[in-house]
Amino acid sequence: MRTSFGERMLDLIVSGFLWGIRILIVSVIVIGTIGTLRTGQYTSEQWIDFVVFGVAQGSIYALIALGYTMVYGILRMINFAHGDIFMTGAFGAYFIATWLTNTGFVDANPVLGLLIPILFAMGIAAAIAMLVERIAYRPLRGAPRLVPLISAIGASFFLEYAFRGFFGPGKYAYPPIKALEGSWEIFGIGILKVQIVVTIAAFIMMAILYFIVMFTKVGKAMRAVSENKDTAALMGIDVNRIIVSTFALGAAMAGAAGVLFSLVYRQIDFFMGFTPGIKAFTAAVLGGIGNIPGAMVGGLVLGVFESIGPSLFLEGLGITRPYQLKDAIAYTMLVMILLFRPSGILGERLTTKKA
Amino acid sequence: MSMLTVENAHTYYGNIHALKGINITIEKGEIVTLIGGNGAGKTTTLRTISGLLKPREGDITYEDESLLKYKAHEIVYKGISMVPEGRGVFARLTVTENLEMGAYSLSNKQDMGNNMERVFNLFPRLKERRSQLAGTLSGGEQQMLATGRALMADPRLLLMDEPSMGLAPVLVELIFETIEQINKTGVTILLVEQNALMALSIAHRGYVLQTGEIVISDTAQNLKDNPTVQKAYLGME
Ligand SMILES: Nc1ncnc2c1ncn2[C@@H]1O[C@H](COP(=O)(O)OP(=O)(O)O)[C@@H](O)[C@H]1O
Ligand SMILES: [Mg+2]
């Protein structure tokens, strides 16, 4: 088919514009990085610090991202209430953690003092996610794709304002675990204990999830359902039950992430799920939405990028308060991925089936 | 009492009237074939029996019980398995995992192991490729996998939707031999085919479906000799 001159000009302008953006991003990063490194204002210990913090933060994003990616894999739907599920987990943990701290239990048993709130948060988050699925998503299955998306946004607002209604708009101080205060010396570098524990806990959770998805009967059924629901039903798989299990598993990870996040930031409120939710969504897209290892890698990459980015390339550009732009890095990354590689790092190209 | 009776089944896709009151009976131990051109309603018939679609009117009786009150995944537990059109293997699961999914309805791990051995004996190729992703198999291998996967559930009635589709003649030969072999182990088979000649060569009885209606029902031999069938489906003048 012949294309008109106008169409060709338009194509040229669009691709020129996209290349312009690419070049701009690369030059911002390169020039900024050179600028920062020339001043030498950060020691290598500080850089390691940034990376460690990024990994801790990124492992939390990764845990949340798993829920987005699993639900997308099975329903081709973005569960926009997932960030709020994370928040409900943190709230659930807050009450039990406060009680356990006040009774002196956490000081006496720091391991259980960490574990019990995590399990509790996982349970609460899973239960709420199952309710959301049942009430807000299942009745809309088979409807055009926009409909469940709107319902998800509604569910997100509902959860936020229900929690605001119950617990007020203020912030609650999440009780710290004394045993996690201070830092450990590792290879001569002091690293905050809480960051090490958060990272390890998140990696353990991810390993558990990976094991479930790859090796258990329900996990294999999840993968089968995500490929083809009708064929899965022909195997005797109760598709609805597997979908609910997927929501519950993803939510349990988000609930656990809620506790880890609260241990790092020490405060919670009804709106706390919003930003980490978008970040984790970015991580899921970055890794290739629907791809489980991708979500884990995407979370870590985003966490590290966000953590070193401001000092590495924004400061070198002469931006005075680069940390204020930390969130902008994540959002810029999201737009860039969607523009240039919508299938993400590990994802295959979007096919008509997936898109 | 027949093993399966489809009685006056009407199935719709929205407003499209795909099955217009079809009647089919299958006796235990038979191979029954359902032949018909593209869009005749063959797949719809199988999906209606397996519960993926529900007829708006009519009834389906299997072993003296109506199937209409059961969902697709529950019907598998009754002993009906299906090999879907276009194989429908889970491409991103390994061969072994696909077979494990076929055995989803079994409660006993031991049975699953035994059935897998049986499937591997039937299709040694699958054993060689057991840790490969199903999506990397050839068309013939995928058909073997889809068939083996359906057998994993120990079905008494096996529904097969165009197993010969897109396969080289040698492979078609092999698949049909295997179908006869499966039937000899006591599995009743409802075989949907466009390759009418092959289907009628192994079936006991057959039905001809045309735009949602059964137009002829007879023994396989009589169908082969029927001039209308010869002309329309066997490519003879
Ligand atoms: N998902 C669907 N939506 C609407 N119409 C369909 C659908 N599937 C099949 N049909 C229609 O139903 C009729 C029977 O289709 P099908 O059972 O697939 O035929 P066959 O398997 O014999 O080729 C055809 O007219 C087809 O167009
Ligand atoms: Mg068909």
Coordinates of C-alpha atoms and ligand atoms in Angstrom, one line a residue:
Chain A
M1 CA 0.0 0.0 0.0
R2 CA 1.2 3.5 -0.7
T3 CA 1.4 5.9 2.1
S4 CA 0.9 9.6 1.5
F5 CA 3.6 12.2 1.9
G6 CA 1.8 13.6 4.9
E7 CA 1.8 10.2 6.7
R8 CA 5.4 9.7 6.0
M9 CA 6.2 13.2 7.4
L10 CA 4.2 12.4 10.5
D11 CA 6.1 9.1 11.0
L12 CA 9.3 11.0 10.6
I13 CA 8.3 13.6 13.2
V14 CA 7.2 11.0 15.7
S15 CA 10.3 8.9 15.4
G16 CA 12.4 12.0 15.5
F17 CA 10.7 13.0 18.7
L18 CA 11.2 9.6 20.3
W19 CA 14.9 9.6 19.3
G20 CA 15.1 13.1 20.8
I21 CA 13.8 11.8 24.1
R22 CA 16.2 8.9 24.0
I23 CA 19.1 11.1 23.4
L24 CA 18.0 13.6 26.1
I25 CA 17.7 10.8 28.7
V26 CA 21.0 9.3 27.9
S27 CA 22.7 12.7 28.0
V28 CA 21.1 13.6 31.3
I29 CA 22.4 10.4 32.8
V30 CA 25.9 10.6 31.2
I31 CA 26.5 14.3 31.8
G32 CA 25.0 14.2 35.3
T33 CA 27.0 11.1 36.3
I34 CA 30.3 12.7 35.0
G35 CA 29.5 15.9 36.8
T36 CA 28.9 14.1 40.1
L37 CA 31.9 11.8 39.8
R38 CA 34.2 14.7 39.0
T39 CA 33.4 16.5 42.2
G40 CA 34.0 13.3 44.1
Q41 CA 31.8 14.4 46.9
Y42 CA 30.6 10.9 47.7
T43 CA 32.9 8.2 49.1
S44 CA 32.6 4.7 47.9
E45 CA 31.1 3.8 51.3
Q46 CA 28.3 6.2 50.6
W47 CA 27.7 4.7 47.2
I48 CA 27.5 1.3 48.8
D49 CA 25.1 2.7 51.3
F50 CA 22.9 4.0 48.4
V51 CA 23.0 0.6 46.8
V52 CA 22.1 -1.2 50.0
F53 CA 19.3 1.1 50.7
G54 CA 18.1 0.7 47.1
V55 CA 18.2 -3.1 47.3
A56 CA 16.2 -3.0 50.5
Q57 CA 13.7 -0.6 49.0
G58 CA 13.7 -2.5 45.8
S59 CA 13.0 -5.8 47.4
I60 CA 9.9 -4.3 49.0
Y61 CA 8.8 -3.0 45.5
A62 CA 9.5 -6.5 44.1
L63 CA 7.2 -8.1 46.7
I64 CA 4.4 -5.8 45.9
A65 CA 5.0 -6.0 42.1
L66 CA 4.5 -9.8 42.3
G67 CA 0.8 -9.3 43.1
Y68 CA 0.3 -6.9 40.1
T69 CA 2.1 -9.3 37.8
M70 CA 0.3 -12.4 38.9
V71 CA -3.1 -10.9 38.7
Y72 CA -2.3 -9.5 35.3
G73 CA -1.0 -12.9 34.2
I74 CA -4.2 -14.6 35.1
L75 CA -6.9 -12.0 34.3
R76 CA -5.0 -9.5 32.0
M77 CA -6.2 -6.8 34.4
I78 CA -4.3 -4.2 36.4
N79 CA -5.5 -4.5 40.0
F80 CA -5.2 -0.9 41.0
A81 CA -6.3 -1.6 44.5
H82 CA -3.2 -3.7 45.1
G83 CA -1.3 -0.8 46.7
D84 CA -4.1 -0.4 49.2
I85 CA -4.0 -4.1 50.0
F86 CA -0.4 -3.4 51.0
M87 CA -1.7 -0.6 53.2
T88 CA -4.3 -2.9 54.9
G89 CA -1.5 -5.4 55.7
A90 CA 0.5 -2.6 57.3
F91 CA -2.4 -1.5 59.4
G92 CA -3.2 -5.0 60.5
A93 CA 0.4 -5.5 61.5
Y94 CA 0.5 -2.2 63.3
F95 CA -2.1 -3.1 65.9
I96 CA -0.6 -6.5 66.7
A97 CA 2.9 -5.2 66.6
T98 CA 2.0 -2.4 69.0
W99 CA 0.3 -4.8 71.4
L100 CA 3.3 -7.2 71.2
T101 CA 5.7 -4.4 71.8
N102 CA 3.8 -3.0 74.8
T103 CA 3.6 -6.4 76.5
G104 CA 7.4 -6.7 76.1
F105 CA 7.0 -9.7 73.8
V106 CA 9.0 -8.2 70.9
D107 CA 11.9 -7.3 73.2
A108 CA 12.0 -10.9 74.5
N109 CA 11.4 -12.6 71.2
P110 CA 12.5 -10.3 68.4
V111 CA 12.2 -13.1 65.8
L112 CA 8.7 -13.9 66.6
G113 CA 8.1 -10.2 67.2
L114 CA 8.9 -9.7 63.5
L115 CA 7.3 -12.9 62.2
I116 CA 3.9 -12.7 63.9
P117 CA 3.0 -9.2 62.5
I118 CA 4.1 -10.4 59.1
L119 CA 1.9 -13.5 59.2
F120 CA -1.0 -11.4 60.5
A121 CA -0.5 -8.8 57.8
M122 CA -0.4 -11.5 55.1
G123 CA -3.6 -13.0 56.4
I124 CA -5.5 -9.6 56.6
A125 CA -4.3 -8.6 53.2
A126 CA -5.2 -11.9 51.6
A127 CA -8.6 -11.8 53.2
I128 CA -9.4 -8.3 52.0
A129 CA -8.0 -9.1 48.5
M130 CA -10.3 -12.1 48.3
L131 CA -13.3 -10.0 49.2
V132 CA -12.3 -7.3 46.6
E133 CA -12.0 -10.0 44.0
R134 CA -15.3 -11.5 44.9
I135 CA -17.3 -8.2 45.1
A136 CA -15.6 -5.9 42.7
Y137 CA -14.0 -8.0 40.0
R138 CA -15.6 -11.4 39.6
P139 CA -19.1 -10.1 38.6
L140 CA -17.4 -8.1 35.8
R141 CA -15.4 -10.9 34.3
G142 CA -16.1 -11.0 30.6
A143 CA -16.9 -7.3 30.5
P144 CA -14.8 -5.0 28.3
R145 CA -11.4 -4.5 29.8
L146 CA -12.0 -0.9 30.8
V147 CA -14.8 -1.9 33.2
P148 CA -12.8 -3.9 35.7
L149 CA -10.1 -1.3 35.6
I150 CA -12.7 1.4 36.7
S151 CA -13.9 -1.0 39.3
A152 CA -10.3 -1.5 40.6
I153 CA -9.9 2.3 40.9
G154 CA -13.2 2.3 42.8
A155 CA -12.0 -0.5 45.1
S156 CA -8.8 1.5 45.7
F157 CA -10.6 4.6 46.8
F158 CA -13.0 2.5 48.8
L159 CA -10.2 0.9 50.8
E160 CA -8.4 4.2 51.3
Y161 CA -11.4 6.0 52.6
A162 CA -12.8 3.1 54.6
F163 CA -9.5 3.0 56.5
R164 CA -9.5 6.8 56.8
G165 CA -13.0 6.5 58.2
F166 CA -12.0 3.9 60.7
F167 CA -8.6 5.1 61.7
G168 CA -8.5 8.8 60.8
P169 CA -6.3 10.7 58.4
G170 CA -3.3 10.9 60.8
K171 CA -0.1 9.0 60.8
Y172 CA 0.5 6.2 63.3
A173 CA 4.0 5.5 64.5
Y174 CA 4.9 1.9 63.7
P175 CA 6.7 0.4 66.7
P176 CA 10.4 -0.3 65.9
I177 CA 12.0 -3.6 66.9
K178 CA 14.8 -2.8 69.3
A179 CA 16.9 -5.7 68.2
L180 CA 17.0 -4.2 64.7
E181 CA 18.4 -0.8 65.8
G182 CA 21.9 0.1 64.9
S183 CA 24.0 -1.4 62.3
W184 CA 26.2 -4.4 61.5
E185 CA 29.7 -4.3 60.2
I186 CA 30.0 -6.2 57.0
F187 CA 33.4 -6.1 55.2
G188 CA 34.2 -3.1 57.2
I189 CA 31.1 -1.2 56.2
G190 CA 28.4 -0.4 58.6
I191 CA 25.0 -1.4 57.3
L192 CA 21.7 -0.7 59.1
K193 CA 20.4 -3.9 60.6
V194 CA 16.8 -3.1 59.6
Q195 CA 17.8 -2.9 55.9
I196 CA 19.6 -6.2 56.0
V197 CA 16.7 -7.9 57.7
V198 CA 14.1 -6.4 55.4
T199 CA 16.1 -7.5 52.4
I200 CA 16.5 -11.0 53.6
A201 CA 12.9 -11.3 54.7
A202 CA 11.8 -10.1 51.3
F203 CA 14.0 -12.5 49.5
I204 CA 12.7 -15.4 51.6
M205 CA 9.2 -14.4 50.7
M206 CA 10.0 -14.2 47.1
A207 CA 11.6 -17.6 47.2
I208 CA 8.6 -19.1 48.9
L209 CA 6.3 -17.6 46.2
Y210 CA 8.5 -18.8 43.4
F211 CA 8.5 -22.3 44.9
I212 CA 4.7 -22.3 45.2
V213 CA 4.2 -21.1 41.6
M214 CA 6.7 -23.5 40.1
F215 CA 6.4 -26.6 42.1
T216 CA 3.0 -27.0 43.8
K217 CA -0.2 -28.3 42.3
V218 CA -1.9 -25.0 42.9
G219 CA 1.0 -23.0 41.5
K220 CA 1.0 -25.1 38.3
A221 CA -2.7 -24.7 38.0
M222 CA -2.2 -20.9 38.3
R223 CA 0.2 -21.0 35.3
A224 CA -2.2 -23.2 33.4
V225 CA -5.2 -20.9 34.1
S226 CA -3.1 -17.9 33.0
E227 CA -2.5 -19.6 29.7
N228 CA -6.1 -20.7 29.0
K229 CA -9.0 -20.8 31.3
D230 CA -11.2 -23.1 29.2
T231 CA -8.5 -25.6 28.8
A232 CA -7.7 -25.4 32.4
A233 CA -11.3 -26.1 33.3
L234 CA -11.1 -29.2 31.0
M235 CA -8.4 -30.5 33.3
G236 CA -10.8 -30.4 36.2
I237 CA -9.3 -27.1 37.6
D238 CA -11.8 -24.9 39.3
V239 CA -10.7 -21.7 37.6
N240 CA -12.5 -19.4 40.0
R241 CA -10.7 -21.0 43.0
I242 CA -7.4 -20.6 41.3
I243 CA -8.1 -16.9 40.5
V244 CA -9.0 -16.3 44.2
S245 CA -5.8 -18.1 45.3
T246 CA -3.8 -15.9 43.0
F247 CA -5.2 -12.8 44.5
A248 CA -4.6 -14.2 48.0
L249 CA -1.0 -15.1 47.3
G250 CA -0.2 -11.8 45.7
A251 CA -1.9 -10.0 48.5
A252 CA -0.1 -12.0 51.1
M253 CA 3.2 -10.8 49.6
A254 CA 1.9 -7.2 49.6
G255 CA 0.9 -7.6 53.2
A256 CA 4.3 -8.8 54.2
A257 CA 5.8 -5.9 52.2
G258 CA 3.6 -3.6 54.2
V259 CA 5.3 -4.7 57.4
L260 CA 8.8 -4.4 56.0
F261 CA 8.0 -1.0 54.6
S262 CA 6.7 0.1 58.0
L263 CA 9.8 -1.1 59.7
V264 CA 11.9 1.1 57.4
Y265 CA 9.7 4.2 57.5
R266 CA 8.3 3.8 61.0
Q267 CA 4.9 5.3 60.2
I268 CA 1.7 4.3 58.5
D269 CA -1.4 6.0 57.3
F270 CA -4.4 5.3 55.0
F271 CA -2.7 6.7 52.0
M272 CA 0.6 4.9 52.3
G273 CA -0.2 2.4 49.6
F274 CA -0.4 4.9 46.8
T275 CA 3.2 5.7 46.0
P276 CA 4.7 2.3 46.7
G277 CA 1.8 0.9 44.7
I278 CA 2.7 2.9 41.6
K279 CA 6.3 2.2 42.1
A280 CA 5.6 -1.5 42.3
F281 CA 3.4 -1.3 39.2
T282 CA 6.4 0.4 37.5
A283 CA 8.6 -2.4 38.6
A284 CA 6.2 -5.0 37.3
V285 CA 6.0 -3.2 33.9
L286 CA 9.8 -2.8 33.9
G287 CA 10.3 -6.5 34.4
G288 CA 7.6 -7.4 31.9
I289 CA 4.1 -7.5 33.3
G290 CA 2.9 -11.1 33.8
N291 CA 6.4 -12.3 34.3
I292 CA 7.2 -13.3 37.9
P293 CA 11.0 -13.3 37.9
G294 CA 10.6 -10.0 35.9
A295 CA 8.7 -8.4 38.8
M296 CA 11.5 -9.4 41.2
V297 CA 14.2 -8.0 38.9
G298 CA 12.1 -4.9 38.1
G299 CA 11.7 -4.1 41.7
L300 CA 15.3 -4.4 42.5
V301 CA 16.4 -2.3 39.5
L302 CA 13.9 0.4 40.3
G303 CA 14.9 0.5 44.0
V304 CA 18.6 0.8 43.2
F305 CA 18.0 3.3 40.4
E306 CA 15.8 5.5 42.6
S307 CA 18.3 5.3 45.4
I308 CA 21.5 6.1 43.5
G309 CA 19.9 8.2 40.7
P310 CA 19.5 11.5 42.5
S311 CA 23.1 11.6 43.7
L312 CA 24.5 9.9 40.7
F313 CA 23.1 12.0 37.9
L314 CA 20.7 14.6 39.1
E315 CA 23.1 16.3 41.5
G316 CA 25.8 16.4 38.9
L317 CA 23.4 18.5 36.8
G318 CA 23.4 21.1 39.5
I319 CA 20.0 20.3 40.8
T320 CA 20.1 21.5 44.4
R321 CA 17.7 19.1 46.1
P322 CA 17.9 16.0 43.9
Y323 CA 16.1 13.8 46.5
Q324 CA 12.9 15.7 45.9
L325 CA 13.0 14.3 42.4
K326 CA 13.4 10.7 43.5
D327 CA 9.8 9.8 42.7
A328 CA 10.1 11.5 39.3
I329 CA 12.8 9.0 38.4
A330 CA 10.3 6.1 38.8
Y331 CA 7.6 7.8 36.9
T332 CA 10.0 8.8 34.1
M333 CA 11.1 5.2 34.0
L334 CA 7.5 4.1 33.7
V335 CA 6.8 6.4 30.8
M336 CA 10.1 5.4 29.1
I337 CA 9.4 1.7 29.3
L338 CA 5.9 2.1 28.0
L339 CA 7.2 4.2 25.1
F340 CA 10.2 2.2 24.2
R341 CA 9.9 -1.4 25.5
P342 CA 6.4 -2.1 26.7
S343 CA 7.3 -5.8 27.1
G344 CA 9.8 -4.9 29.9
I345 CA 13.2 -6.3 30.6
L346 CA 12.4 -10.0 30.7
G347 CA 9.1 -9.9 28.9
E348 CA 8.5 -11.2 25.4
R349 CA 7.1 -8.7 22.9
L350 CA 3.5 -8.0 23.5
T351 CA 1.5 -10.3 21.4
T352 CA -2.2 -9.8 20.5
K353 CA -3.0 -12.5 23.0
K354 CA -1.4 -10.7 25.9
A355 CA -2.2 -7.2 24.9
Chain B
M1 CA -29.2 -47.3 28.9
S2 CA -26.6 -45.5 26.7
M3 CA -23.5 -44.1 28.2
L4 CA -24.2 -40.6 26.9
T5 CA -27.3 -39.1 25.5
V6 CA -27.5 -35.7 24.0
E7 CA -31.2 -34.9 23.7
N8 CA -32.6 -32.0 21.6
A9 CA -29.7 -29.7 22.5
H10 CA -29.8 -26.1 21.5
T11 CA -26.7 -24.1 22.1
Y12 CA -26.3 -20.4 21.3
Y13 CA -23.5 -17.9 21.1
G14 CA -25.4 -14.8 22.1
N15 CA -28.0 -14.7 19.3
I16 CA -26.2 -17.2 17.1
H17 CA -28.1 -20.4 17.1
A18 CA -25.2 -22.9 16.7
L19 CA -26.8 -26.2 17.7
K20 CA -30.4 -26.6 16.6
G21 CA -31.7 -29.5 18.6
I22 CA -29.2 -32.2 18.1
N23 CA -29.6 -35.8 19.3
I24 CA -26.6 -38.1 19.8
T25 CA -26.3 -41.4 21.7
I26 CA -23.1 -43.1 22.6
E27 CA -22.8 -46.7 23.9
K28 CA -20.1 -47.8 26.2
G29 CA -17.0 -49.0 24.3
E30 CA -17.8 -47.4 21.0
I31 CA -15.9 -45.0 18.8
V32 CA -18.5 -42.6 17.5
T33 CA -17.5 -39.9 15.0
L34 CA -19.1 -36.6 14.3
I35 CA -18.3 -35.3 10.8
G36 CA -19.2 -32.1 9.1
G37 CA -17.7 -29.1 7.4
N38 CA -16.2 -26.0 8.8
G39 CA -18.6 -24.2 11.1
A40 CA -21.1 -27.0 11.2
G41 CA -21.1 -27.0 15.0
K42 CA -18.8 -29.9 15.8
T43 CA -16.7 -28.0 18.3
T44 CA -19.8 -26.5 19.8
T45 CA -21.2 -30.0 20.4
L46 CA -18.1 -31.1 22.3
R47 CA -18.0 -27.9 24.3
T48 CA -21.6 -28.4 25.2
I49 CA -21.0 -32.0 26.4
S50 CA -17.9 -31.0 28.4
G51 CA -19.8 -28.2 30.1
L52 CA -17.8 -25.2 28.7
L53 CA -21.1 -24.2 27.0
K54 CA -24.6 -24.8 28.4
P55 CA -27.4 -25.6 26.1
R56 CA -30.4 -23.3 26.3
E57 CA -32.7 -26.1 25.7
G58 CA -32.4 -29.9 25.9
D59 CA -30.6 -32.3 28.1
I60 CA -27.3 -34.2 28.3
T61 CA -27.4 -37.5 30.2
Y62 CA -24.2 -39.3 31.2
E63 CA -24.4 -42.6 33.1
D64 CA -28.0 -42.0 34.0
E65 CA -27.4 -38.5 35.3
S66 CA -28.0 -35.1 33.8
L67 CA -24.7 -33.2 33.3
L68 CA -26.4 -29.8 33.1
K69 CA -26.1 -29.1 36.8
Y70 CA -22.3 -29.5 36.7
K71 CA -19.6 -27.0 35.7
A72 CA -16.9 -27.9 33.2
H73 CA -14.3 -28.7 35.8
E74 CA -16.8 -30.9 37.7
I75 CA -17.6 -32.9 34.6
V76 CA -14.0 -34.1 34.4
Y77 CA -14.5 -35.8 37.8
K78 CA -17.3 -37.8 36.2
G79 CA -14.9 -39.4 33.8
I80 CA -15.2 -37.2 30.7
S81 CA -12.0 -35.7 29.3
M82 CA -11.5 -33.6 26.2
V83 CA -8.7 -33.1 23.7
P84 CA -9.6 -29.6 22.5
E85 CA -9.4 -28.3 19.0
G86 CA -5.9 -27.1 18.1
R87 CA -4.5 -29.2 21.0
G88 CA -4.5 -26.4 23.6
V89 CA -1.3 -27.5 25.3
F90 CA -0.1 -25.2 28.0
A91 CA 2.8 -23.8 26.0
R92 CA 4.8 -22.4 28.9
L93 CA 4.4 -25.5 31.0
T94 CA 6.8 -28.5 30.5
V95 CA 5.5 -31.7 29.0
T96 CA 5.5 -33.3 32.5
E97 CA 3.6 -30.4 33.9
N98 CA 1.0 -30.6 31.2
L99 CA 0.5 -34.2 32.0
E100 CA 0.3 -33.4 35.7
M101 CA -2.5 -30.9 34.9
G102 CA -4.3 -33.6 33.1
A103 CA -4.2 -35.6 36.3
Y104 CA -5.5 -32.6 38.3
S105 CA -8.7 -34.5 39.2
L106 CA -6.9 -37.5 40.6
S107 CA -6.5 -37.4 44.4
N108 CA -3.8 -40.1 44.4
K109 CA -0.2 -39.3 43.4
Q110 CA 0.5 -43.0 42.8
D111 CA -2.3 -43.1 40.1
M112 CA -0.7 -40.0 38.5
G113 CA 2.7 -41.8 38.3
N114 CA 1.1 -44.9 36.8
N115 CA -0.9 -43.0 34.3
M116 CA 2.2 -41.0 33.3
E117 CA 4.0 -44.3 32.7
R118 CA 1.1 -45.4 30.5
V119 CA 1.1 -42.2 28.5
F120 CA 4.9 -42.5 28.0
N121 CA 4.5 -46.0 26.8
L122 CA 1.8 -44.9 24.4
F123 CA 3.9 -41.9 23.2
P124 CA 7.6 -42.6 23.8
R125 CA 8.4 -39.3 22.1
L126 CA 6.8 -37.5 25.0
K127 CA 9.1 -39.2 27.5
E128 CA 12.1 -38.0 25.5
R129 CA 10.8 -34.5 25.7
R130 CA 9.3 -34.5 29.1
S131 CA 11.2 -31.5 30.6
Q132 CA 10.8 -29.4 27.4
L133 CA 8.3 -26.6 27.3
A134 CA 5.2 -27.7 25.4
G135 CA 5.3 -24.7 23.2
T136 CA 8.6 -25.9 21.7
L137 CA 7.1 -29.2 20.5
S138 CA 6.1 -29.9 16.9
G139 CA 2.4 -30.1 16.0
G140 CA 2.4 -33.9 16.1
E141 CA 4.1 -34.0 19.4
Q142 CA 1.6 -31.4 20.8
Q143 CA -1.2 -33.6 19.6
M144 CA 0.3 -36.5 21.4
L145 CA 0.7 -34.4 24.5
A146 CA -2.9 -33.2 24.4
T147 CA -4.1 -36.7 24.0
G148 CA -1.9 -38.0 26.7
R149 CA -2.9 -35.2 29.0
A150 CA -6.6 -36.1 28.5
L151 CA -5.8 -39.8 29.3
M152 CA -4.1 -38.7 32.6
A153 CA -7.5 -38.3 34.2
D154 CA -8.5 -41.9 33.6
P155 CA -11.5 -40.9 31.4
R156 CA -14.3 -43.4 30.6
L157 CA -15.4 -41.1 27.8
L158 CA -12.9 -39.2 25.6
L159 CA -14.0 -36.3 23.4
M160 CA -11.5 -35.5 20.6
D161 CA -11.8 -32.4 18.5
E162 CA -10.1 -32.8 15.1
P163 CA -6.9 -34.5 16.2
S164 CA -5.7 -34.8 12.6
M165 CA -5.8 -31.0 12.0
G166 CA -2.7 -29.7 10.4
L167 CA -0.7 -33.0 10.7
A168 CA 1.3 -34.7 8.1
P169 CA -0.3 -37.9 6.8
V170 CA 2.1 -40.2 8.6
L171 CA 1.3 -38.6 11.9
V172 CA -2.5 -38.7 11.2
E173 CA -2.0 -42.4 10.7
L174 CA -0.2 -42.7 14.0
I175 CA -2.8 -40.7 15.9
F176 CA -5.7 -42.7 14.5
E177 CA -3.9 -46.0 15.4
T178 CA -3.5 -44.6 18.9
I179 CA -7.1 -43.7 19.1
E180 CA -8.1 -47.3 18.3
Q181 CA -5.6 -48.6 20.8
I182 CA -7.0 -46.3 23.5
N183 CA -10.5 -47.5 22.6
K184 CA -9.4 -51.1 23.0
T185 CA -8.4 -50.4 26.6
G186 CA -12.1 -49.7 27.3
V187 CA -12.3 -45.9 26.7
T188 CA -15.4 -44.8 24.8
I189 CA -14.6 -42.1 22.2
L190 CA -16.4 -39.3 20.5
L191 CA -14.3 -38.2 17.6
V192 CA -14.9 -35.0 15.8
E193 CA -13.3 -34.8 12.4
Q194 CA -13.1 -33.0 9.1
N195 CA -11.0 -35.9 7.8
A196 CA -14.1 -38.0 7.4
L197 CA -12.4 -40.9 5.6
M198 CA -10.0 -41.5 8.4
A199 CA -12.6 -41.1 11.0
L200 CA -15.1 -43.5 9.4
S201 CA -12.3 -46.0 9.0
I202 CA -11.9 -46.5 12.7
A203 CA -15.4 -45.5 14.0
H204 CA -18.3 -47.9 14.7
R205 CA -20.9 -45.3 14.1
G206 CA -21.1 -41.7 12.9
Y207 CA -23.2 -38.6 12.7
V208 CA -23.2 -36.0 10.0
L209 CA -23.6 -32.5 11.3
Q210 CA -24.6 -29.6 9.0
T211 CA -25.3 -26.1 10.1
G212 CA -26.2 -27.1 13.6
E213 CA -28.3 -30.1 12.7
I214 CA -27.7 -33.8 12.5
V215 CA -28.6 -34.7 9.0
I216 CA -27.5 -38.4 8.8
S217 CA -26.9 -41.0 11.5
D218 CA -25.7 -44.5 10.6
T219 CA -23.0 -47.1 11.0
A220 CA -19.6 -46.1 9.8
Q221 CA -19.7 -48.7 7.0
N222 CA -23.1 -47.4 5.7
L223 CA -21.9 -43.8 5.9
K224 CA -18.9 -44.7 3.8
D225 CA -21.3 -46.2 1.2
N226 CA -23.7 -43.4 1.4
P227 CA -23.6 -41.3 -1.9
T228 CA -24.4 -38.1 -0.2
V229 CA -21.6 -38.5 2.3
Q230 CA -19.3 -39.6 -0.4
K231 CA -20.0 -36.6 -2.4
A232 CA -19.9 -34.0 0.4
Y233 CA -17.3 -35.4 2.8
L234 CA -15.3 -38.0 1.1
G235 CA -14.4 -36.1 -2.0
M236 CA -15.9 -38.7 -4.3
E237 CA -18.1 -38.1 -7.3
Ligands
LIG1 N1 -17.2 -17.9 20.2 C1 -18.1 -17.9 19.2 N2 -18.9 -16.8 19.1 C2 -19.8 -16.7 18.1 N3 -20.1 -17.6 17.2 C3 -19.3 -18.8 17.3 C4 -18.3 -18.9 18.3 N4 -17.8 -20.1 18.1 C5 -18.4 -20.7 17.1 N5 -19.3 -19.9 16.6 C6 -20.3 -20.2 15.4 O1 -21.0 -21.3 15.7 C7 -21.0 -22.2 14.6 C8 -20.4 -23.5 14.8 O2 -19.0 -23.4 15.1 P1 -18.1 -24.6 15.5 O3 -18.8 -25.4 16.5 O4 -16.8 -24.0 15.9 O5 -18.0 -25.4 14.2 P2 -17.0 -26.6 13.7 O6 -16.2 -27.0 14.9 O7 -17.9 -27.6 13.2 O8 -16.1 -26.0 12.7 C9 -20.3 -21.4 13.5 O9 -21.2 -20.7 12.7 C10 -19.4 -20.4 14.2 O10 -19.3 -19.3 13.4
MG2 MG -14.2 -27.0 15.2

